[in-house]
Coordinates of C-alpha atoms in Angstrom, one line a residue:
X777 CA 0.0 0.0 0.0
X778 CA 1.1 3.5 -0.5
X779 CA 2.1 5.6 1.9
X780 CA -0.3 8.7 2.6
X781 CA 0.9 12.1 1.4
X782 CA 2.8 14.0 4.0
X783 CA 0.3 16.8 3.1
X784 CA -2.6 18.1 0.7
X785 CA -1.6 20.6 -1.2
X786 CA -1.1 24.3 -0.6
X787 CA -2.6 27.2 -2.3
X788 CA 0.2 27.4 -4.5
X789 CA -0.2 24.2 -5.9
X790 CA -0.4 24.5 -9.4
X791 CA -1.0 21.8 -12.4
X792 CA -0.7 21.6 -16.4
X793 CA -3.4 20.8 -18.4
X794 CA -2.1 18.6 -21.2
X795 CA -1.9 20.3 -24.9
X796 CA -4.5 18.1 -26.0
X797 CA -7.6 19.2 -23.5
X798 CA -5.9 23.0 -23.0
X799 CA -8.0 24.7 -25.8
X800 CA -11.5 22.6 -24.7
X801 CA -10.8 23.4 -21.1
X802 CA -10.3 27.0 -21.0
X803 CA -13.4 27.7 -23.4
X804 CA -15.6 25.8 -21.0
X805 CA -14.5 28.2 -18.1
X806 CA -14.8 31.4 -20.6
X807 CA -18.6 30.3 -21.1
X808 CA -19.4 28.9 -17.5
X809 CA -20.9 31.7 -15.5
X810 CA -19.0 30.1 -12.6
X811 CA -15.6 32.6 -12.6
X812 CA -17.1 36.3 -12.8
X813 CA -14.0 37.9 -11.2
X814 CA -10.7 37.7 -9.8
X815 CA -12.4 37.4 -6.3
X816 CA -14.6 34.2 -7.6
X817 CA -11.7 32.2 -9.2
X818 CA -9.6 32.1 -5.9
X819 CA -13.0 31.6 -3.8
X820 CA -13.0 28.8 -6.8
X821 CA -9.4 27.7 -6.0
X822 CA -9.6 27.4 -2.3
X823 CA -12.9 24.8 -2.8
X824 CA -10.9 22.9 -4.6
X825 CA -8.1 22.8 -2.2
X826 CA -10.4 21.7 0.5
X827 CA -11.7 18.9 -1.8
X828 CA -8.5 17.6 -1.7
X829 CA -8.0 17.8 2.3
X830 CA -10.7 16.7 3.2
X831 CA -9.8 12.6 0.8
X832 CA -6.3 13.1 2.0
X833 CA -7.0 13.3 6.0
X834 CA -9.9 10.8 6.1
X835 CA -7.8 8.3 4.1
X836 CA -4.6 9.6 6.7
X837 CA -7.5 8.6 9.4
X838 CA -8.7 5.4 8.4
X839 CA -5.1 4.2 7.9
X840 CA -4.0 4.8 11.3
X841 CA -7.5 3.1 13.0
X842 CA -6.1 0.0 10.9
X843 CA -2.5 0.1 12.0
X844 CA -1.4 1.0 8.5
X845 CA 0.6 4.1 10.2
X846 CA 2.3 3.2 13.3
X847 CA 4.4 5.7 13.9
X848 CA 2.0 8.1 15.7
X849 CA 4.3 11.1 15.9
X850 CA 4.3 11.8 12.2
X851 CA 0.7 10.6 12.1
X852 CA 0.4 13.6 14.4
X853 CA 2.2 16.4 12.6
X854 CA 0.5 15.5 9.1
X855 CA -3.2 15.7 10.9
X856 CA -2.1 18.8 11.7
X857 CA -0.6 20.3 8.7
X858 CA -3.9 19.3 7.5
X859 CA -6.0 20.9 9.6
X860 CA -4.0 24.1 10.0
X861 CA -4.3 23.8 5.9
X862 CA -8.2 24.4 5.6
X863 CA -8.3 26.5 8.7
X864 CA -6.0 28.8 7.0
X865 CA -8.0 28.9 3.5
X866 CA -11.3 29.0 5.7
X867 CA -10.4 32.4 7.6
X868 CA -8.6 33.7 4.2
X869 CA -11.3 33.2 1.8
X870 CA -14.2 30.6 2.2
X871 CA -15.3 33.1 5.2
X872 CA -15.1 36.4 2.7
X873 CA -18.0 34.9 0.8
X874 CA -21.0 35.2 2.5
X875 CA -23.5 32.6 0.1
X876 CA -20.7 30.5 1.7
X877 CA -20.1 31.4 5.0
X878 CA -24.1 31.6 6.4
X879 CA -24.3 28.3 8.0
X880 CA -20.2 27.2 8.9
X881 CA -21.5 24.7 11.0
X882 CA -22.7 22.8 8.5
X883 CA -20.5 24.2 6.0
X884 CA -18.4 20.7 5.7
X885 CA -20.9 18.4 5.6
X886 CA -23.1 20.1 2.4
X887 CA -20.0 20.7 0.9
X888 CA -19.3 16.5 1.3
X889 CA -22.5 16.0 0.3
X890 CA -22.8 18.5 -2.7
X891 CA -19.6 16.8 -4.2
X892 CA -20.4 13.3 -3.8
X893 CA -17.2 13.1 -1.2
X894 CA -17.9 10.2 1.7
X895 CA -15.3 11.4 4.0
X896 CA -17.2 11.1 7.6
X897 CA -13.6 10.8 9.6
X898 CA -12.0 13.8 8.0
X899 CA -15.2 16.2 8.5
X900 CA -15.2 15.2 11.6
X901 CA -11.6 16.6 12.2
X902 CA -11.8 19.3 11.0
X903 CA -14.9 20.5 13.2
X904 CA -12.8 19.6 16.4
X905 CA -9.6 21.2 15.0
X906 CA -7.3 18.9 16.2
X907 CA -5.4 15.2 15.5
X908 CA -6.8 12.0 16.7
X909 CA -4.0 11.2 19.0
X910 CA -4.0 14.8 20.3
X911 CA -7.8 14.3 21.2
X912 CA -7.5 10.7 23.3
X913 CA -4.4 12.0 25.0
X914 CA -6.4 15.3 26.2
X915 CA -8.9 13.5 27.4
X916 CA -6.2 11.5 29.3
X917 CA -4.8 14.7 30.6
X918 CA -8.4 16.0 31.3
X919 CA -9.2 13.0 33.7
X920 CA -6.3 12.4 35.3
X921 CA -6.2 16.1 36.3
X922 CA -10.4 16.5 37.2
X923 CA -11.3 12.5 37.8
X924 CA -14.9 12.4 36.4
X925 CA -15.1 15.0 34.1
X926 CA -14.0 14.5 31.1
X927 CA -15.1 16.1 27.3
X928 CA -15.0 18.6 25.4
X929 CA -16.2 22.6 24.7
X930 CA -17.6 23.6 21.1
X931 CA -16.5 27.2 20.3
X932 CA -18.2 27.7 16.8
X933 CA -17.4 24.5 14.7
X934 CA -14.0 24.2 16.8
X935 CA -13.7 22.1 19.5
X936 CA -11.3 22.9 22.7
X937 CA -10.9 20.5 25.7
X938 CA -12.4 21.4 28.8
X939 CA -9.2 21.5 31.5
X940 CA -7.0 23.9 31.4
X941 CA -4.3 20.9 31.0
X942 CA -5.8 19.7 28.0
X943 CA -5.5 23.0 26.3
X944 CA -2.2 23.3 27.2
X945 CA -1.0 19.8 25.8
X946 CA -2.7 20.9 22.4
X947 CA -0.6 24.5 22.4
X948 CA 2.6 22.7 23.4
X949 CA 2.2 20.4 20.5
X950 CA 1.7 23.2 18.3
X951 CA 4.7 25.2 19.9
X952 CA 6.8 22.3 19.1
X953 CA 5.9 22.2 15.3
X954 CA 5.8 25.7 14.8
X955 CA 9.3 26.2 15.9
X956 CA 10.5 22.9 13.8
X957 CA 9.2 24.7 10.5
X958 CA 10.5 27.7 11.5
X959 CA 14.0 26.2 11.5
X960 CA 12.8 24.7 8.2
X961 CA 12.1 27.8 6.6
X962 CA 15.6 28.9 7.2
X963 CA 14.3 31.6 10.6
X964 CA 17.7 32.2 12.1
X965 CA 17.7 35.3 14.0
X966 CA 16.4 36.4 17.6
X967 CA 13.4 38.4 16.5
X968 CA 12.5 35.2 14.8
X969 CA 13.1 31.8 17.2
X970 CA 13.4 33.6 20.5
X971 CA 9.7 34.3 20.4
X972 CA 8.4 31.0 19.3
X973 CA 10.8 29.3 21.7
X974 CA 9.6 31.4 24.4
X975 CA 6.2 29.9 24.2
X976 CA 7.0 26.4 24.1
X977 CA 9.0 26.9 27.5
X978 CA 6.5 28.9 29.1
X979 CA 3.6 26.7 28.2
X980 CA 5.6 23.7 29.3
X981 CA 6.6 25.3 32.6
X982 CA 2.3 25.7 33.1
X983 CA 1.3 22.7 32.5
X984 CA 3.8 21.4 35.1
X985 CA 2.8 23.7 37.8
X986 CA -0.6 24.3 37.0
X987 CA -1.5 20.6 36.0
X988 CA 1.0 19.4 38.7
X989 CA 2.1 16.4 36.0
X990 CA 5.7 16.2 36.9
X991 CA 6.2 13.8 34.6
X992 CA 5.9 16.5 31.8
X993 CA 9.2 17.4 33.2
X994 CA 11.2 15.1 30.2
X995 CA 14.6 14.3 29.1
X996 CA 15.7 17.3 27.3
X997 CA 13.7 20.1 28.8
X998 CA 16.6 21.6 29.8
X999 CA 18.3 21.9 26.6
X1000 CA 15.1 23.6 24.9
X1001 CA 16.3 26.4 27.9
X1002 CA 19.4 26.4 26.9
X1003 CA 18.7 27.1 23.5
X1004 CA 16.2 29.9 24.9
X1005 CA 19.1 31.6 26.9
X1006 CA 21.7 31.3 23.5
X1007 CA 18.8 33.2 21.7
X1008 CA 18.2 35.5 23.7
X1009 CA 21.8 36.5 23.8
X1010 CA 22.3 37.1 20.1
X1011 CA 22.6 40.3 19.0
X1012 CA 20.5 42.8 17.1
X1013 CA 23.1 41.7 13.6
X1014 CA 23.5 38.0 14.9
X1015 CA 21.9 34.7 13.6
X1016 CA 22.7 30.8 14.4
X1017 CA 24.9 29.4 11.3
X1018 CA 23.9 25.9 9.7
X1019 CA 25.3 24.4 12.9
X1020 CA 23.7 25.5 15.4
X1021 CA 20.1 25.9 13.5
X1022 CA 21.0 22.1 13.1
X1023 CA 21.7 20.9 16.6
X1024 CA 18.5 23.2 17.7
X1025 CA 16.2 21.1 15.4
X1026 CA 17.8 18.0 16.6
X1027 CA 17.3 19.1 19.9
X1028 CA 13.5 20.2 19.4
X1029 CA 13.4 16.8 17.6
X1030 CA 14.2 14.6 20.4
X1031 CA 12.4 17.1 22.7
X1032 CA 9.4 16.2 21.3
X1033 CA 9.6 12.6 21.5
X1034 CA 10.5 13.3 24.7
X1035 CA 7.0 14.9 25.6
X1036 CA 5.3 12.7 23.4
X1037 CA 6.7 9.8 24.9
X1038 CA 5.9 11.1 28.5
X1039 CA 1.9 11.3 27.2
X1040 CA 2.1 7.9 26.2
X1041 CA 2.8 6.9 29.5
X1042 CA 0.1 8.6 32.0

């Protein structure tokens, strides 16, 4: 079986018509009434990159309840490239169009339905807003920290666990991928990483002493400090060379493995 694709494709995914069907395909959009302006065709362009998500994540889903994907960390990160994906072309332009934004809480499932798309799993998570894995292990968090409660709070068509633990494990697994592609898209400077960094520590620190889960206190905590305290030190003209922005992405790497591995285990 294939492997899933890391990701559905961005807004600047393009494709070529072949030479054959180029001439049929652009008069059939000049006589369509569909694209009347500028504003339509990328309304137009964004539906169709949502009718790719939502395939991708619910076949990403049903792999991983079959134990086609067994490594749940990377399960975890491409869920949420997914989801930050429509979220992103939701705010950006779905919302801007207001025959398409009246009724967002339904918005997914007419849009399923209008297409022919049977993709239960992924609609599904994309109305809570966060991975499968991220979801079980909140409600973990949620019990173990307020035995007998457990669920979760609907804000619009996003759903946010209840304890204040539970939101924090989903922000610190954000923090951590956030400051990973940072590093991937070459951020090297202080303004940059120092902010980012900040946030991961901080939110790390709360959910030790707020949640009182010491055993969020994991191998390799310390050097995500470390690399808090180098940051912070740089100067206005300073940046980390290839080296450095190396070992820190090693070190965020292993860091959260680390945390991940600690969830595992409550």
């Amino acid at each position: 079986m294939n492997s899933p694709p890391a990701y559905a494709p961005t807004t600047a995914t393009s494709f070529t018509i072949s030479s054959l069907n180029d001439a049929k395909y652009h008069e059939e959009v000049t006589k369509s009434s569909l694209i009347k302006s500028s504003i339509h065709k990328s309304t137009y362009d964004a539906l169709a990159e949502i009718f790719s998500i939502l395939p991708t994540l619910d076949m990403l889903e049903n792999s991983y309840v079959k134990d086609y994907i067994t490594d749940k960390e990377k399960f975890t990160k491409t869920s949420y490239r997914l989801i930050h994906q429509y979220q992103i072309i939701m705010l950006r332009e779905v919302l801007a169009m207001p025959d398409l934004s009246d009724d967002l809480s339904n918005f997914l499932p007419r849009f399923a339905d209008k297409f022919n798309l049977n993709t239960p799993k992924a609609i599904k998570r994309l109305q809570v807003g966060i991975p499968a894995t991220i979801e079980q292990m909140s409600s973990q968090v949620d019990s173990s920290s307020h035995p007998g409660t457990t669920g979760l709070a609907s804000i619009g068509t996003t759903t946010i666990p209840t304890s204040s633990s539970a939101t924090l494990l989903v922000q610190i697994t954000a923090n951590f991928l956030t400051v990973m592609d940072a590093l991937k898209l070459n951020y090297r400077t202080k303004e940059q990483l120092h902010p980012l960094l900040s946030d991961l520590v901080v939110n790390l620190n709360d959910l030790v002493e707020n949640g009182n889960h010491k055993e969020f206190d994991f191998q390799g905590k310390s050097k995500l400090i470390t690399w808090l305290i180098k940051l912070n030190n740089l100067g206005d003209s300073q940046e980390l060379s290839s080296e450095d922005a190396d070992s820190f992405f090693e070190d965020l790497d292993s860091g959260y493995k680390a945390f991940y591995d600690s969830l595992e285990h409550l």
